[in-house]
Amino acid sequence: MLGIGLDALTSEICAVNPVRPVGRISALGGGTVTVTGLSDVAALGDLVELPGKDGARLRGEVLTLSLNNIIVLPDGDAEGLQIGDRVILHGQDNIAPDESWIGRVVDPFGNALDDGPILRGKKAYPLRGQPLNPTERRGLGARLETGMAVFNTLLPIVRGQRIGLFAGSGVGKTTLLARLAMELQADIVVIGMIGERGREVREFVERILGTAGMKRAIVIAATSDMSPMARRRCAWSAMAVAEYFRDQGKHVLFLADSVTRFADAHREVALASGEAGNLRGYPPSTTHLITSLCERAGPGTETSGDITAVFSVLVAGSDMDEPVSDILRGVLDGHVILDRKIAERGRFPAIDLLRSVSRSLPDAASDAENELIAAARKSLGTYDRTEMMIQAGLYSTGTDPIIDASIKAFPKLDVFITKREAENTEASFEALANCLAD
């Protein structure tokens, strides 16, 4: 314990900079602050400190630079700021994770949101870190136990895989993420709650994850009332924490909820900096923003661990072609779609299996298992194509043996998708085989 205390104290002392450049506010308006005196020392993305209300400190992020001034986006209400107020430059934007963060709820700046002090780690990680060299990365790893029959079989998740979870509001997305956080095989779980409602952060931590789930989890949260700067930073901070544990050789499960709110926050910041919106209101830089975040996850090198990632997307009106969904589908190793119609008939998780895919197949399963998966998909596809005719009473039993088999198997497969697996993947495949048995 003494060693841990000394390391933490050393890190805090090293982070202290007694001399910092100071500028002055020269203009206010449009949600931004213009500062003079820092143009020759500031860099894009640097943090600054502004005077806040009642003596509190207000953070800001450098958006643009010119020869004479910089433009800063404040992290909060700029009310009360005046021309001539001091602005202190803090410099590079990073975060210093530590082992003691496990079980904690942290804000995007590395401060504790729950009770008690939080220690700064020995090594600072850049928020906008670079993906690993693709030529040094391993391939996707072994199939993971998920605790859910559908992900053990029809939609397998392997070590280092990156999948998208596409859903509208209120169809069980957060609950499914919590199940993965509780049951998917991993050493550490890092959860980025981006723009989430404040009430739901505590509910997710205390009621859904609980003490058992938080034993291996770190929650990085930026609530919906926080500035776009903080909400955008939340995703980067969570990924930097995941990279810290990956570099220690651990297998990290990274959950981001949601990439849509991450992109929305970026849109606000980008528009404030003068970038035009042309992708249904999103600026052109959104594509690189999302793809660079996703590429930081995935398999590690021979000397590191892996980051298995689940990125959730809020899909308005089931529009899978909206910009964020379209960008993500092109860079991920699979996607899971939750359907509102399935949720409305009471089946959770409301996975639309026919529209979902895991790109870890066929390598993640044996030949016999792949045959079973193909048979299940064929049966569900047959039922889906003929469901309207069956429901309307236009189909007579015995007309087509393939349709007859799909009618018999559908109720079993529908229940199978909801099944929690208490044993292992082999048991899940046995249950799937029983669903298709005559």
PDB file of N, CA, C and O in Angstrom, residues 338-369:
ATOM      1  N   LEU A 338     -31.532  -4.128 -33.233  1.00  0.00           N
ATOM      2  CA  LEU A 338     -32.690  -4.336 -32.363  1.00  0.00           C
ATOM      3  C   LEU A 338     -33.905  -3.701 -33.032  1.00  0.00           C
ATOM      4  O   LEU A 338     -33.844  -2.545 -33.471  1.00  0.00           O
ATOM      5  N   ASP A 339     -34.995  -4.452 -33.099  1.00  0.00           N
ATOM      6  CA  ASP A 339     -36.176  -4.020 -33.842  1.00  0.00           C
ATOM      7  C   ASP A 339     -37.314  -3.678 -32.875  1.00  0.00           C
ATOM      8  O   ASP A 339     -37.629  -4.458 -31.979  1.00  0.00           O
ATOM      9  N   ARG A 340     -37.935  -2.527 -33.100  1.00  0.00           N
ATOM     10  CA  ARG A 340     -39.006  -2.091 -32.206  1.00  0.00           C
ATOM     11  C   ARG A 340     -40.226  -3.015 -32.274  1.00  0.00           C
ATOM     12  O   ARG A 340     -40.877  -3.267 -31.266  1.00  0.00           O
ATOM     13  N   LYS A 341     -40.531  -3.541 -33.459  1.00  0.00           N
ATOM     14  CA  LYS A 341     -41.692  -4.435 -33.579  1.00  0.00           C
ATOM     15  C   LYS A 341     -41.500  -5.689 -32.739  1.00  0.00           C
ATOM     16  O   LYS A 341     -42.444  -6.210 -32.147  1.00  0.00           O
ATOM     17  N   ILE A 342     -40.255  -6.196 -32.701  1.00  0.00           N
ATOM     18  CA  ILE A 342     -39.971  -7.382 -31.880  1.00  0.00           C
ATOM     19  C   ILE A 342     -40.101  -7.027 -30.405  1.00  0.00           C
ATOM     20  O   ILE A 342     -40.655  -7.801 -29.613  1.00  0.00           O
ATOM     21  N   ALA A 343     -39.622  -5.854 -30.019  1.00  0.00           N
ATOM     22  CA  ALA A 343     -39.730  -5.422 -28.622  1.00  0.00           C
ATOM     23  C   ALA A 343     -41.190  -5.245 -28.220  1.00  0.00           C
ATOM     24  O   ALA A 343     -41.575  -5.573 -27.087  1.00  0.00           O
ATOM     25  N   GLU A 344     -42.008  -4.743 -29.144  1.00  0.00           N
ATOM     26  CA  GLU A 344     -43.420  -4.497 -28.828  1.00  0.00           C
ATOM     27  C   GLU A 344     -44.197  -5.776 -28.588  1.00  0.00           C
ATOM     28  O   GLU A 344     -45.231  -5.754 -27.911  1.00  0.00           O
ATOM     29  N   ARG A 345     -43.720  -6.897 -29.133  1.00  0.00           N
ATOM     30  CA  ARG A 345     -44.405  -8.158 -28.826  1.00  0.00           C
ATOM     31  C   ARG A 345     -43.785  -8.872 -27.627  1.00  0.00           C
ATOM     32  O   ARG A 345     -44.109 -10.017 -27.344  1.00  0.00           O
ATOM     33  N   GLY A 346     -42.852  -8.186 -26.931  1.00  0.00           N
ATOM     34  CA  GLY A 346     -42.383  -8.667 -25.640  1.00  0.00           C
ATOM     35  C   GLY A 346     -41.196  -9.586 -25.664  1.00  0.00           C
ATOM     36  O   GLY A 346     -40.910 -10.239 -24.659  1.00  0.00           O
ATOM     37  N   ARG A 347     -40.470  -9.647 -26.795  1.00  0.00           N
ATOM     38  CA  ARG A 347     -39.287 -10.498 -26.841  1.00  0.00           C
ATOM     39  C   ARG A 347     -38.025  -9.656 -26.687  1.00  0.00           C
ATOM     40  O   ARG A 347     -37.764  -8.765 -27.479  1.00  0.00           O
ATOM     41  N   PHE A 348     -37.277  -9.915 -25.599  1.00  0.00           N
ATOM     42  CA  PHE A 348     -36.032  -9.201 -25.331  1.00  0.00           C
ATOM     43  C   PHE A 348     -34.901 -10.209 -25.120  1.00  0.00           C
ATOM     44  O   PHE A 348     -35.109 -11.225 -24.465  1.00  0.00           O
ATOM     45  N   PRO A 349     -33.696  -9.965 -25.651  1.00  0.00           N
ATOM     46  CA  PRO A 349     -33.365  -8.812 -26.484  1.00  0.00           C
ATOM     47  C   PRO A 349     -34.069  -8.879 -27.828  1.00  0.00           C
ATOM     48  O   PRO A 349     -34.241  -9.957 -28.396  1.00  0.00           O
ATOM     49  N   ALA A 350     -34.462  -7.713 -28.316  1.00  0.00           N
ATOM     50  CA  ALA A 350     -35.267  -7.626 -29.538  1.00  0.00           C
ATOM     51  C   ALA A 350     -34.377  -7.665 -30.777  1.00  0.00           C
ATOM     52  O   ALA A 350     -34.442  -6.790 -31.651  1.00  0.00           O
ATOM     53  N   ILE A 351     -33.546  -8.698 -30.893  1.00  0.00           N
ATOM     54  CA  ILE A 351     -32.588  -8.802 -31.991  1.00  0.00           C
ATOM     55  C   ILE A 351     -33.291  -9.274 -33.264  1.00  0.00           C
ATOM     56  O   ILE A 351     -33.976 -10.294 -33.265  1.00  0.00           O
ATOM     57  N   ASP A 352     -33.131  -8.499 -34.333  1.00  0.00           N
ATOM     58  CA  ASP A 352     -33.592  -8.921 -35.651  1.00  0.00           C
ATOM     59  C   ASP A 352     -32.455  -9.745 -36.253  1.00  0.00           C
ATOM     60  O   ASP A 352     -31.527  -9.201 -36.854  1.00  0.00           O
ATOM     61  N   LEU A 353     -32.526 -11.047 -36.095  1.00  0.00           N
ATOM     62  CA  LEU A 353     -31.412 -11.918 -36.446  1.00  0.00           C
ATOM     63  C   LEU A 353     -31.102 -11.898 -37.940  1.00  0.00           C
ATOM     64  O   LEU A 353     -29.942 -11.950 -38.349  1.00  0.00           O
ATOM     65  N   LEU A 354     -32.135 -11.802 -38.765  1.00  0.00           N
ATOM     66  CA  LEU A 354     -31.922 -11.849 -40.211  1.00  0.00           C
ATOM     67  C   LEU A 354     -31.195 -10.618 -40.735  1.00  0.00           C
ATOM     68  O   LEU A 354     -30.549 -10.667 -41.773  1.00  0.00           O
ATOM     69  N   ARG A 355     -31.282  -9.506 -40.021  1.00  0.00           N
ATOM     70  CA  ARG A 355     -30.593  -8.277 -40.436  1.00  0.00           C
ATOM     71  C   ARG A 355     -29.282  -8.079 -39.683  1.00  0.00           C
ATOM     72  O   ARG A 355     -28.567  -7.112 -39.930  1.00  0.00           O
ATOM     73  N   SER A 356     -28.972  -8.971 -38.752  1.00  0.00           N
ATOM     74  CA  SER A 356     -27.744  -8.880 -37.960  1.00  0.00           C
ATOM     75  C   SER A 356     -26.719  -9.866 -38.494  1.00  0.00           C
ATOM     76  O   SER A 356     -27.072 -10.908 -39.045  1.00  0.00           O
ATOM     77  N   VAL A 357     -25.446  -9.535 -38.305  1.00  0.00           N
ATOM     78  CA  VAL A 357     -24.388 -10.401 -38.817  1.00  0.00           C
ATOM     79  C   VAL A 357     -23.144 -10.258 -37.966  1.00  0.00           C
ATOM     80  O   VAL A 357     -22.857  -9.182 -37.443  1.00  0.00           O
ATOM     81  N   SER A 358     -22.429 -11.371 -37.812  1.00  0.00           N
ATOM     82  CA  SER A 358     -21.116 -11.356 -37.165  1.00  0.00           C
ATOM     83  C   SER A 358     -20.073 -11.744 -38.203  1.00  0.00           C
ATOM     84  O   SER A 358     -20.120 -12.836 -38.761  1.00  0.00           O
ATOM     85  N   ARG A 359     -19.131 -10.854 -38.450  1.00  0.00           N
ATOM     86  CA  ARG A 359     -18.112 -11.122 -39.458  1.00  0.00           C
ATOM     87  C   ARG A 359     -16.999 -12.023 -38.935  1.00  0.00           C
ATOM     88  O   ARG A 359     -16.023 -12.275 -39.633  1.00  0.00           O
ATOM     89  N   SER A 360     -17.168 -12.514 -37.712  1.00  0.00           N
ATOM     90  CA  SER A 360     -16.222 -13.521 -37.214  1.00  0.00           C
ATOM     91  C   SER A 360     -16.541 -14.899 -37.779  1.00  0.00           C
ATOM     92  O   SER A 360     -15.727 -15.815 -37.692  1.00  0.00           O
ATOM     93  N   LEU A 361     -17.728 -15.045 -38.367  1.00  0.00           N
ATOM     94  CA  LEU A 361     -18.094 -16.295 -39.029  1.00  0.00           C
ATOM     95  C   LEU A 361     -17.571 -16.290 -40.459  1.00  0.00           C
ATOM     96  O   LEU A 361     -17.470 -15.232 -41.077  1.00  0.00           O
ATOM     97  N   PRO A 362     -17.221 -17.451 -41.011  1.00  0.00           N
ATOM     98  CA  PRO A 362     -17.382 -18.802 -40.454  1.00  0.00           C
ATOM     99  C   PRO A 362     -16.216 -19.269 -39.580  1.00  0.00           C
ATOM    100  O   PRO A 362     -16.268 -20.352 -39.012  1.00  0.00           O
ATOM    101  N   ASP A 363     -15.161 -18.444 -39.451  1.00  0.00           N
ATOM    102  CA  ASP A 363     -13.957 -18.902 -38.751  1.00  0.00           C
ATOM    103  C   ASP A 363     -14.197 -19.178 -37.273  1.00  0.00           C
ATOM    104  O   ASP A 363     -13.482 -19.981 -36.671  1.00  0.00           O
ATOM    105  N   ALA A 364     -15.198 -18.501 -36.674  1.00  0.00           N
ATOM    106  CA  ALA A 364     -15.419 -18.636 -35.232  1.00  0.00           C
ATOM    107  C   ALA A 364     -16.129 -19.931 -34.861  1.00  0.00           C
ATOM    108  O   ALA A 364     -16.277 -20.237 -33.676  1.00  0.00           O
ATOM    109  N   ALA A 365     -16.573 -20.706 -35.838  1.00  0.00           N
ATOM    110  CA  ALA A 365     -17.324 -21.929 -35.561  1.00  0.00           C
ATOM    111  C   ALA A 365     -16.764 -23.083 -36.386  1.00  0.00           C
ATOM    112  O   ALA A 365     -16.118 -22.880 -37.418  1.00  0.00           O
ATOM    113  N   SER A 366     -17.039 -24.296 -35.927  1.00  0.00           N
ATOM    114  CA  SER A 366     -16.626 -25.488 -36.667  1.00  0.00           C
ATOM    115  C   SER A 366     -17.562 -25.696 -37.848  1.00  0.00           C
ATOM    116  O   SER A 366     -18.596 -25.028 -37.981  1.00  0.00           O
ATOM    117  N   ASP A 367     -17.224 -26.649 -38.719  1.00  0.00           N
ATOM    118  CA  ASP A 367     -18.070 -26.925 -39.876  1.00  0.00           C
ATOM    119  C   ASP A 367     -19.473 -27.346 -39.452  1.00  0.00           C
ATOM    120  O   ASP A 367     -20.466 -26.885 -40.027  1.00  0.00           O
ATOM    121  N   ALA A 368     -19.543 -28.208 -38.433  1.00  0.00           N
ATOM    122  CA  ALA A 368     -20.849 -28.672 -37.958  1.00  0.00           C
ATOM    123  C   ALA A 368     -21.652 -27.518 -37.365  1.00  0.00           C
ATOM    124  O   ALA A 368     -22.874 -27.413 -37.582  1.00  0.00           O
ATOM    125  N   GLU A 369     -20.975 -26.643 -36.628  1.00  0.00           N
ATOM    126  CA  GLU A 369     -21.663 -25.497 -36.032  1.00  0.00           C
ATOM    127  C   GLU A 369     -22.135 -24.525 -37.106  1.00  0.00           C
ATOM    128  O   GLU A 369     -23.241 -23.970 -37.007  1.00  0.00           O
TER     129      GLU A 369
END
